[in-house]
mmCIF file of N, CA and C in Angstrom:
data_model
loop_
_atom_site.group_PDB
_atom_site.id
_atom_site.type_symbol
_atom_site.label_atom_id
_atom_site.label_comp_id
_atom_site.label_asym_id
_atom_site.label_seq_id
_atom_site.Cartn_x
_atom_site.Cartn_y
_atom_site.Cartn_z
ATOM 1 N N MET V 10 2.809 190.255 -86.729
ATOM 2 C CA MET V 10 1.593 189.574 -87.054
ATOM 3 C C MET V 10 0.429 190.468 -86.626
ATOM 4 N N SER V 11 -0.577 190.562 -87.469
ATOM 5 C CA SER V 11 -1.715 191.403 -87.121
ATOM 6 C C SER V 11 -2.945 190.534 -86.875
ATOM 7 N N THR V 12 -3.851 191.090 -86.132
ATOM 8 C CA THR V 12 -5.099 190.403 -85.813
ATOM 9 C C THR V 12 -6.252 191.275 -86.266
ATOM 10 N N TYR V 13 -7.192 190.672 -86.941
ATOM 11 C CA TYR V 13 -8.371 191.399 -87.383
ATOM 12 C C TYR V 13 -9.526 191.030 -86.471
ATOM 13 N N ASN V 14 -10.041 192.000 -85.790
ATOM 14 C CA ASN V 14 -11.182 191.759 -84.915
ATOM 15 C C ASN V 14 -12.409 192.393 -85.540
ATOM 16 N N PHE V 15 -13.392 191.576 -85.796
ATOM 17 C CA PHE V 15 -14.636 192.064 -86.363
ATOM 18 C C PHE V 15 -15.757 191.418 -85.573
ATOM 19 N N HIS V 16 -16.640 192.220 -85.019
ATOM 20 C CA HIS V 16 -17.666 191.685 -84.139
ATOM 21 C C HIS V 16 -19.069 191.767 -84.735
ATOM 22 N N GLY V 17 -19.171 191.983 -86.033
ATOM 23 C CA GLY V 17 -20.481 192.037 -86.687
ATOM 24 C C GLY V 17 -20.857 190.672 -87.250
ATOM 25 N N ASN V 18 -21.987 190.604 -87.919
ATOM 26 C CA ASN V 18 -22.429 189.368 -88.556
ATOM 27 C C ASN V 18 -21.686 189.177 -89.871
ATOM 28 N N ILE V 19 -21.169 187.996 -90.091
ATOM 29 C CA ILE V 19 -20.551 187.652 -91.358
ATOM 30 C C ILE V 19 -21.308 186.441 -91.878
ATOM 31 N N SER V 20 -21.870 186.580 -93.068
ATOM 32 C CA SER V 20 -22.729 185.534 -93.588
ATOM 33 C C SER V 20 -22.343 185.188 -95.013
ATOM 34 N N GLY V 21 -21.139 184.760 -95.236
ATOM 35 C CA GLY V 21 -20.757 184.342 -96.568
ATOM 36 C C GLY V 21 -19.474 184.999 -97.001
ATOM 37 N N PRO V 22 -18.955 184.542 -98.124
ATOM 38 C CA PRO V 22 -17.670 185.065 -98.586
ATOM 39 C C PRO V 22 -17.757 186.535 -98.971
ATOM 40 N N GLY V 23 -16.918 187.348 -98.355
ATOM 41 C CA GLY V 23 -16.864 188.760 -98.693
ATOM 42 C C GLY V 23 -18.089 189.550 -98.298
ATOM 43 N N ASN V 24 -18.908 189.011 -97.443
ATOM 44 C CA ASN V 24 -20.135 189.692 -97.036
ATOM 45 C C ASN V 24 -19.925 190.227 -95.626
ATOM 46 N N TYR V 25 -19.247 191.359 -95.526
ATOM 47 C CA TYR V 25 -18.887 191.907 -94.233
ATOM 48 C C TYR V 25 -19.865 192.999 -93.843
ATOM 49 N N GLY V 26 -20.177 193.071 -92.594
ATOM 50 C CA GLY V 26 -21.047 194.138 -92.106
ATOM 51 C C GLY V 26 -22.147 193.582 -91.242
ATOM 52 N N ASP V 27 -22.851 194.477 -90.624
ATOM 53 C CA ASP V 27 -23.928 194.081 -89.733
ATOM 54 C C ASP V 27 -25.131 193.598 -90.532
ATOM 55 N N ASN V 28 -25.637 192.451 -90.144
ATOM 56 C CA ASN V 28 -26.835 191.855 -90.735
ATOM 57 C C ASN V 28 -26.737 191.707 -92.245
ATOM 58 N N GLY V 29 -25.550 191.415 -92.754
ATOM 59 C CA GLY V 29 -25.369 191.200 -94.179
ATOM 60 C C GLY V 29 -26.047 189.918 -94.615
ATOM 61 N N LYS V 30 -26.429 189.854 -95.878
ATOM 62 C CA LYS V 30 -27.141 188.681 -96.356
ATOM 63 C C LYS V 30 -26.825 188.471 -97.831
ATOM 64 N N ILE V 31 -26.458 187.257 -98.202
ATOM 65 C CA ILE V 31 -26.252 186.894 -99.595
ATOM 66 C C ILE V 31 -27.275 185.813 -99.921
ATOM 67 N N GLU V 32 -27.995 185.997 -101.007
ATOM 68 C CA GLU V 32 -28.936 184.979 -101.449
ATOM 69 C C GLU V 32 -28.607 184.616 -102.888
ATOM 70 N N VAL V 33 -28.459 183.337 -103.146
ATOM 71 C CA VAL V 33 -28.176 182.873 -104.488
ATOM 72 C C VAL V 33 -29.328 181.978 -104.908
ATOM 73 N N HIS V 34 -29.977 182.338 -105.994
ATOM 74 C CA HIS V 34 -31.143 181.568 -106.443
ATOM 75 C C HIS V 34 -30.890 180.850 -107.755
ATOM 76 N N HIS V 35 -29.669 180.906 -108.269
ATOM 77 C CA HIS V 35 -29.286 180.182 -109.470
ATOM 78 C C HIS V 35 -30.243 180.420 -110.630
ATOM 79 N N GLY V 36 -30.640 181.686 -110.807
ATOM 80 C CA GLY V 36 -31.453 182.052 -111.957
ATOM 81 C C GLY V 36 -32.938 181.861 -111.775
ATOM 82 N N GLN V 37 -33.359 181.269 -110.692
ATOM 83 C CA GLN V 37 -34.782 181.069 -110.473
ATOM 84 C C GLN V 37 -35.179 181.676 -109.136
ATOM 85 N N SER V 38 -36.371 182.185 -109.096
ATOM 86 C CA SER V 38 -36.856 182.814 -107.873
ATOM 87 C C SER V 38 -37.323 181.752 -106.882
ATOM 88 N N PRO V 39 -37.428 182.113 -105.609
ATOM 89 C CA PRO V 39 -37.965 181.168 -104.625
ATOM 90 C C PRO V 39 -39.394 180.731 -104.978
ATOM 91 N N ALA V 40 -40.163 181.611 -105.619
ATOM 92 C CA ALA V 40 -41.525 181.247 -106.030
ATOM 93 C C ALA V 40 -41.490 180.126 -107.064
ATOM 94 N N ASP V 41 -40.498 180.153 -107.968
ATOM 95 C CA ASP V 41 -40.370 179.078 -108.953
ATOM 96 C C ASP V 41 -40.033 177.754 -108.276
ATOM 97 N N ALA V 42 -39.138 177.798 -107.294
ATOM 98 C CA ALA V 42 -38.779 176.578 -106.565
ATOM 99 C C ALA V 42 -39.991 176.023 -105.826
ATOM 100 N N LEU V 43 -40.780 176.899 -105.244
ATOM 101 C CA LEU V 43 -41.981 176.458 -104.532
ATOM 102 C C LEU V 43 -43.001 175.861 -105.505
ATOM 103 N N ARG V 44 -43.127 176.461 -106.684
ATOM 104 C CA ARG V 44 -44.043 175.936 -107.704
ATOM 105 C C ARG V 44 -43.597 174.546 -108.153
ATOM 106 N N LEU V 45 -42.290 174.380 -108.397
ATOM 107 C CA LEU V 45 -41.765 173.077 -108.784
ATOM 108 C C LEU V 45 -41.988 172.029 -107.699
ATOM 109 N N ALA V 46 -41.821 172.436 -106.447
ATOM 110 C CA ALA V 46 -42.039 171.504 -105.333
ATOM 111 C C ALA V 46 -43.499 171.058 -105.291
ATOM 112 N N GLY V 47 -44.427 171.974 -105.539
ATOM 113 C CA GLY V 47 -45.847 171.622 -105.581
ATOM 114 C C GLY V 47 -46.151 170.664 -106.713
ATOM 115 N N GLU V 48 -45.563 170.912 -107.886
ATOM 116 C CA GLU V 48 -45.753 170.005 -109.019
ATOM 117 C C GLU V 48 -45.177 168.627 -108.720
ATOM 118 N N LEU V 49 -44.048 168.603 -108.025
ATOM 119 C CA LEU V 49 -43.414 167.333 -107.673
ATOM 120 C C LEU V 49 -44.307 166.523 -106.739
ATOM 121 N N VAL V 50 -44.924 167.184 -105.773
ATOM 122 C CA VAL V 50 -45.840 166.488 -104.858
ATOM 123 C C VAL V 50 -46.974 165.851 -105.649
ATOM 124 N N LEU V 51 -47.594 166.624 -106.525
ATOM 125 C CA LEU V 51 -48.728 166.107 -107.312
ATOM 126 C C LEU V 51 -48.300 164.946 -108.201
ATOM 127 N N ARG V 52 -47.148 165.078 -108.841
ATOM 128 C CA ARG V 52 -46.679 164.025 -109.747
ATOM 129 C C ARG V 52 -46.356 162.747 -108.986
ATOM 130 N N LEU V 53 -45.721 162.890 -107.820
ATOM 131 C CA LEU V 53 -45.352 161.699 -107.045
ATOM 132 C C LEU V 53 -46.578 160.997 -106.473
ATOM 133 N N ARG V 54 -47.623 161.728 -106.179
ATOM 134 C CA ARG V 54 -48.842 161.081 -105.669
ATOM 135 C C ARG V 54 -49.396 160.082 -106.673
ATOM 136 N N THR V 55 -49.194 160.345 -107.968
ATOM 137 C CA THR V 55 -49.703 159.416 -108.974
ATOM 138 C C THR V 55 -48.649 158.396 -109.413
ATOM 139 N N GLU V 56 -47.389 158.832 -109.573
ATOM 140 C CA GLU V 56 -46.351 157.937 -110.086
ATOM 141 C C GLU V 56 -45.703 157.067 -109.014
ATOM 142 N N SER V 57 -45.418 157.642 -107.858
ATOM 143 C CA SER V 57 -44.725 156.919 -106.785
ATOM 144 C C SER V 57 -45.278 157.370 -105.429
ATOM 145 N N PRO V 58 -46.462 156.903 -105.049
ATOM 146 C CA PRO V 58 -47.071 157.369 -103.803
ATOM 147 C C PRO V 58 -46.201 157.197 -102.564
ATOM 148 N N ALA V 59 -45.312 156.216 -102.567
ATOM 149 C CA ALA V 59 -44.450 156.003 -101.404
ATOM 150 C C ALA V 59 -43.471 157.162 -101.195
ATOM 151 N N LEU V 60 -43.190 157.935 -102.243
ATOM 152 C CA LEU V 60 -42.250 159.055 -102.148
ATOM 153 C C LEU V 60 -42.945 160.401 -101.967
ATOM 154 N N ALA V 61 -44.257 160.409 -102.019
ATOM 155 C CA ALA V 61 -44.988 161.673 -101.913
ATOM 156 C C ALA V 61 -44.759 162.345 -100.559
ATOM 157 N N GLY V 62 -44.570 161.571 -99.506
ATOM 158 C CA GLY V 62 -44.330 162.135 -98.177
ATOM 159 C C GLY V 62 -43.070 162.979 -98.131
ATOM 160 N N GLU V 63 -41.997 162.494 -98.755
ATOM 161 C CA GLU V 63 -40.747 163.258 -98.793
ATOM 162 C C GLU V 63 -40.928 164.557 -99.564
ATOM 163 N N ALA V 64 -41.682 164.491 -100.663
ATOM 164 C CA ALA V 64 -41.920 165.702 -101.458
ATOM 165 C C ALA V 64 -42.741 166.711 -100.665
ATOM 166 N N GLU V 65 -43.706 166.225 -99.877
ATOM 167 C CA GLU V 65 -44.509 167.130 -99.048
ATOM 168 C C GLU V 65 -43.657 167.771 -97.956
ATOM 169 N N LEU V 66 -42.736 167.010 -97.376
ATOM 170 C CA LEU V 66 -41.823 167.572 -96.374
ATOM 171 C C LEU V 66 -40.933 168.640 -96.997
ATOM 172 N N LEU V 67 -40.431 168.359 -98.189
ATOM 173 C CA LEU V 67 -39.581 169.309 -98.898
ATOM 174 C C LEU V 67 -40.351 170.606 -99.170
ATOM 175 N N ARG V 68 -41.547 170.475 -99.705
ATOM 176 C CA ARG V 68 -42.362 171.656 -99.994
ATOM 177 C C ARG V 68 -42.687 172.414 -98.710
ATOM 178 N N GLY V 69 -42.986 171.688 -97.638
ATOM 179 C CA GLY V 69 -43.287 172.320 -96.356
ATOM 180 C C GLY V 69 -42.118 173.134 -95.823
ATOM 181 N N GLU V 70 -40.895 172.618 -95.981
ATOM 182 C CA GLU V 70 -39.706 173.356 -95.536
ATOM 183 C C GLU V 70 -39.557 174.647 -96.336
ATOM 184 N N LEU V 71 -39.808 174.595 -97.637
ATOM 185 C CA LEU V 71 -39.725 175.801 -98.467
ATOM 186 C C LEU V 71 -40.770 176.832 -98.053
ATOM 187 N N VAL V 72 -41.984 176.370 -97.753
ATOM 188 C CA VAL V 72 -43.062 177.274 -97.339
ATOM 189 C C VAL V 72 -42.726 177.913 -95.993
ATOM 190 N N ARG V 73 -42.297 177.091 -95.031
ATOM 191 C CA ARG V 73 -41.967 177.625 -93.704
ATOM 192 C C ARG V 73 -40.811 178.612 -93.762
ATOM 193 N N ALA V 74 -39.802 178.300 -94.548
ATOM 194 C CA ALA V 74 -38.653 179.199 -94.679
ATOM 195 C C ALA V 74 -39.096 180.535 -95.262
ATOM 196 N N ASP V 75 -39.983 180.490 -96.244
ATOM 197 C CA ASP V 75 -40.479 181.721 -96.850
ATOM 198 C C ASP V 75 -41.302 182.526 -95.850
ATOM 199 N N GLU V 76 -42.162 181.847 -95.108
ATOM 200 C CA GLU V 76 -43.004 182.532 -94.115
ATOM 201 C C GLU V 76 -42.174 183.150 -92.995
ATOM 202 N N GLU V 77 -41.111 182.465 -92.587
ATOM 203 C CA GLU V 77 -40.273 182.928 -91.482
ATOM 204 C C GLU V 77 -39.153 183.854 -91.947
ATOM 205 N N GLY V 78 -39.015 184.038 -93.262
ATOM 206 C CA GLY V 78 -37.987 184.915 -93.784
ATOM 207 C C GLY V 78 -36.568 184.424 -93.547
ATOM 208 N N ARG V 79 -36.394 183.120 -93.574
ATOM 209 C CA ARG V 79 -35.078 182.528 -93.346
ATOM 210 C C ARG V 79 -34.724 181.641 -94.532
ATOM 211 N N PRO V 80 -33.451 181.317 -94.681
ATOM 212 C CA PRO V 80 -33.093 180.379 -95.748
ATOM 213 C C PRO V 80 -33.578 178.977 -95.400
ATOM 214 N N ALA V 81 -33.943 178.230 -96.407
ATOM 215 C CA ALA V 81 -34.384 176.852 -96.195
ATOM 216 C C ALA V 81 -33.200 176.002 -95.743
ATOM 217 N N ASP V 82 -33.480 174.966 -94.984
ATOM 218 C CA ASP V 82 -32.459 174.047 -94.492
ATOM 219 C C ASP V 82 -31.958 173.195 -95.656
ATOM 220 N N ARG V 83 -30.818 173.555 -96.199
ATOM 221 C CA ARG V 83 -30.296 172.888 -97.393
ATOM 222 C C ARG V 83 -29.965 171.416 -97.150
ATOM 223 N N GLY V 84 -29.564 171.078 -95.948
ATOM 224 C CA GLY V 84 -29.267 169.678 -95.636
ATOM 225 C C GLY V 84 -30.505 168.804 -95.752
ATOM 226 N N ARG V 85 -31.593 169.278 -95.198
ATOM 227 C CA ARG V 85 -32.844 168.519 -95.292
ATOM 228 C C ARG V 85 -33.335 168.457 -96.736
ATOM 229 N N LEU V 86 -33.286 169.594 -97.431
ATOM 230 C CA LEU V 86 -33.738 169.611 -98.821
ATOM 231 C C LEU V 86 -32.924 168.626 -99.659
ATOM 232 N N ARG V 87 -31.621 168.618 -99.469
ATOM 233 C CA ARG V 87 -30.749 167.700 -100.218
ATOM 234 C C ARG V 87 -31.105 166.251 -99.901
ATOM 235 N N GLN V 88 -31.340 165.961 -98.628
ATOM 236 C CA GLN V 88 -31.674 164.590 -98.225
ATOM 237 C C GLN V 88 -32.972 164.133 -98.894
ATOM 238 N N TRP V 89 -33.993 164.981 -98.863
ATOM 239 C CA TRP V 89 -35.278 164.601 -99.465
ATOM 240 C C TRP V 89 -35.163 164.470 -100.976
ATOM 241 N N LEU V 90 -34.417 165.377 -101.615
ATOM 242 C CA LEU V 90 -34.239 165.283 -103.062
ATOM 243 C C LEU V 90 -33.498 164.006 -103.445
ATOM 244 N N GLU V 91 -32.496 163.624 -102.668
ATOM 245 C CA GLU V 91 -31.758 162.397 -102.958
ATOM 246 C C GLU V 91 -32.658 161.172 -102.823
ATOM 247 N N LEU V 92 -33.483 161.133 -101.782
ATOM 248 C CA LEU V 92 -34.414 160.014 -101.617
ATOM 249 C C LEU V 92 -35.367 159.921 -102.796
ATOM 250 N N ILE V 93 -35.846 161.069 -103.244
ATOM 251 C CA ILE V 93 -36.799 161.094 -104.358
ATOM 252 C C ILE V 93 -36.131 160.668 -105.650
ATOM 253 N N THR V 94 -34.947 161.197 -105.938
ATOM 254 C CA THR V 94 -34.295 160.852 -107.206
ATOM 255 C C THR V 94 -33.843 159.396 -107.240
ATOM 256 N N VAL V 95 -33.466 158.843 -106.105
ATOM 257 C CA VAL V 95 -33.088 157.425 -106.065
ATOM 258 C C VAL V 95 -34.323 156.549 -106.249
ATOM 259 N N GLY V 96 -35.452 156.948 -105.661
ATOM 260 C CA GLY V 96 -36.653 156.124 -105.714
ATOM 261 C C GLY V 96 -37.497 156.303 -106.956
ATOM 262 N N ALA V 97 -37.417 157.461 -107.598
ATOM 263 C CA ALA V 97 -38.234 157.708 -108.785
ATOM 264 C C ALA V 97 -37.629 156.976 -109.985
ATOM 265 N N SER V 98 -38.492 156.557 -110.874
ATOM 266 C CA SER V 98 -38.030 155.855 -112.072
ATOM 267 C C SER V 98 -37.280 156.801 -112.993
ATOM 268 N N ALA V 99 -36.146 156.348 -113.488
ATOM 269 C CA ALA V 99 -35.376 157.171 -114.430
ATOM 270 C C ALA V 99 -36.226 157.446 -115.658
ATOM 271 N N GLY V 100 -36.206 158.673 -116.104
ATOM 272 C CA GLY V 100 -36.995 159.056 -117.272
ATOM 273 C C GLY V 100 -38.421 159.438 -116.959
ATOM 274 N N SER V 101 -38.830 159.303 -115.705
ATOM 275 C CA SER V 101 -40.200 159.653 -115.338
ATOM 276 C C SER V 101 -40.320 161.163 -115.140
ATOM 277 N N GLY V 102 -41.549 161.639 -115.122
ATOM 278 C CA GLY V 102 -41.794 163.056 -114.884
ATOM 279 C C GLY V 102 -41.342 163.486 -113.504
ATOM 280 N N SER V 103 -41.530 162.618 -112.510
ATOM 281 C CA SER V 103 -41.109 162.975 -111.152
ATOM 282 C C SER V 103 -39.602 163.092 -111.062
ATOM 283 N N PHE V 104 -38.878 162.219 -111.736
ATOM 284 C CA PHE V 104 -37.419 162.278 -111.729
ATOM 285 C C PHE V 104 -36.953 163.594 -112.353
ATOM 286 N N ALA V 105 -37.547 163.955 -113.482
ATOM 287 C CA ALA V 105 -37.182 165.202 -114.162
ATOM 288 C C ALA V 105 -37.512 166.423 -113.298
ATOM 289 N N LEU V 106 -38.665 166.400 -112.638
ATOM 290 C CA LEU V 106 -39.031 167.514 -111.747
ATOM 291 C C LEU V 106 -38.079 167.621 -110.568
ATOM 292 N N ALA V 107 -37.700 166.489 -110.000
ATOM 293 C CA ALA V 107 -36.766 166.502 -108.866
ATOM 294 C C ALA V 107 -35.422 167.075 -109.294
ATOM 295 N N GLN V 108 -34.958 166.720 -110.493
ATOM 296 C CA GLN V 108 -33.700 167.276 -110.989
ATOM 297 C C GLN V 108 -33.814 168.779 -111.218
ATOM 298 N N GLU V 109 -34.923 169.219 -111.804
ATOM 299 C CA GLU V 109 -35.119 170.650 -112.053
ATOM 300 C C GLU V 109 -35.204 171.417 -110.744
ATOM 301 N N LEU V 110 -35.891 170.845 -109.759
ATOM 302 C CA LEU V 110 -35.979 171.493 -108.451
ATOM 303 C C LEU V 110 -34.597 171.595 -107.809
ATOM 304 N N GLY V 111 -33.804 170.552 -107.925
ATOM 305 C CA GLY V 111 -32.437 170.575 -107.409
ATOM 306 C C GLY V 111 -31.621 171.688 -108.040
ATOM 307 N N ARG V 112 -31.762 171.866 -109.359
ATOM 308 C CA ARG V 112 -31.050 172.951 -110.036
ATOM 309 C C ARG V 112 -31.554 174.308 -109.580
ATOM 310 N N ALA V 113 -32.862 174.430 -109.385
ATOM 311 C CA ALA V 113 -33.436 175.705 -108.923
ATOM 312 C C ALA V 113 -32.935 176.070 -107.531
ATOM 313 N N LEU V 114 -32.670 175.045 -106.714
ATOM 314 C CA LEU V 114 -32.180 175.278 -105.359
ATOM 315 C C LEU V 114 -30.658 175.337 -105.301
ATOM 316 N N GLY V 115 -30.006 175.117 -106.424
ATOM 317 C CA GLY V 115 -28.547 175.171 -106.466
ATOM 318 C C GLY V 115 -27.879 173.947 -105.890
ATOM 319 N N MET V 116 -28.485 172.794 -106.036
ATOM 320 C CA MET V 116 -27.932 171.553 -105.496
ATOM 321 C C MET V 116 -27.539 170.613 -106.609
#
């Protein structure tokens, strides 16, 4: 039986080496996701003001992650997107934006 000892950073499947990094944007850039999040905030302020807070938190996480050069917290983003999609009216602009943002983030 053999043992593989590797003491470097491993950050994803097949991503071996020191300080390796894999980023998957599912065809859209982080700037596009941030733009969609901004549009979602504006749309929810008019269509569903009670959900605008979640959209602002989501957008804030994307901005902070970009400023700090780290990946966004996918668990939080997923939670906020789920709250928005459950609360937004089906067929509304906010619902469609939330779905598009989810696809842009790979969720």
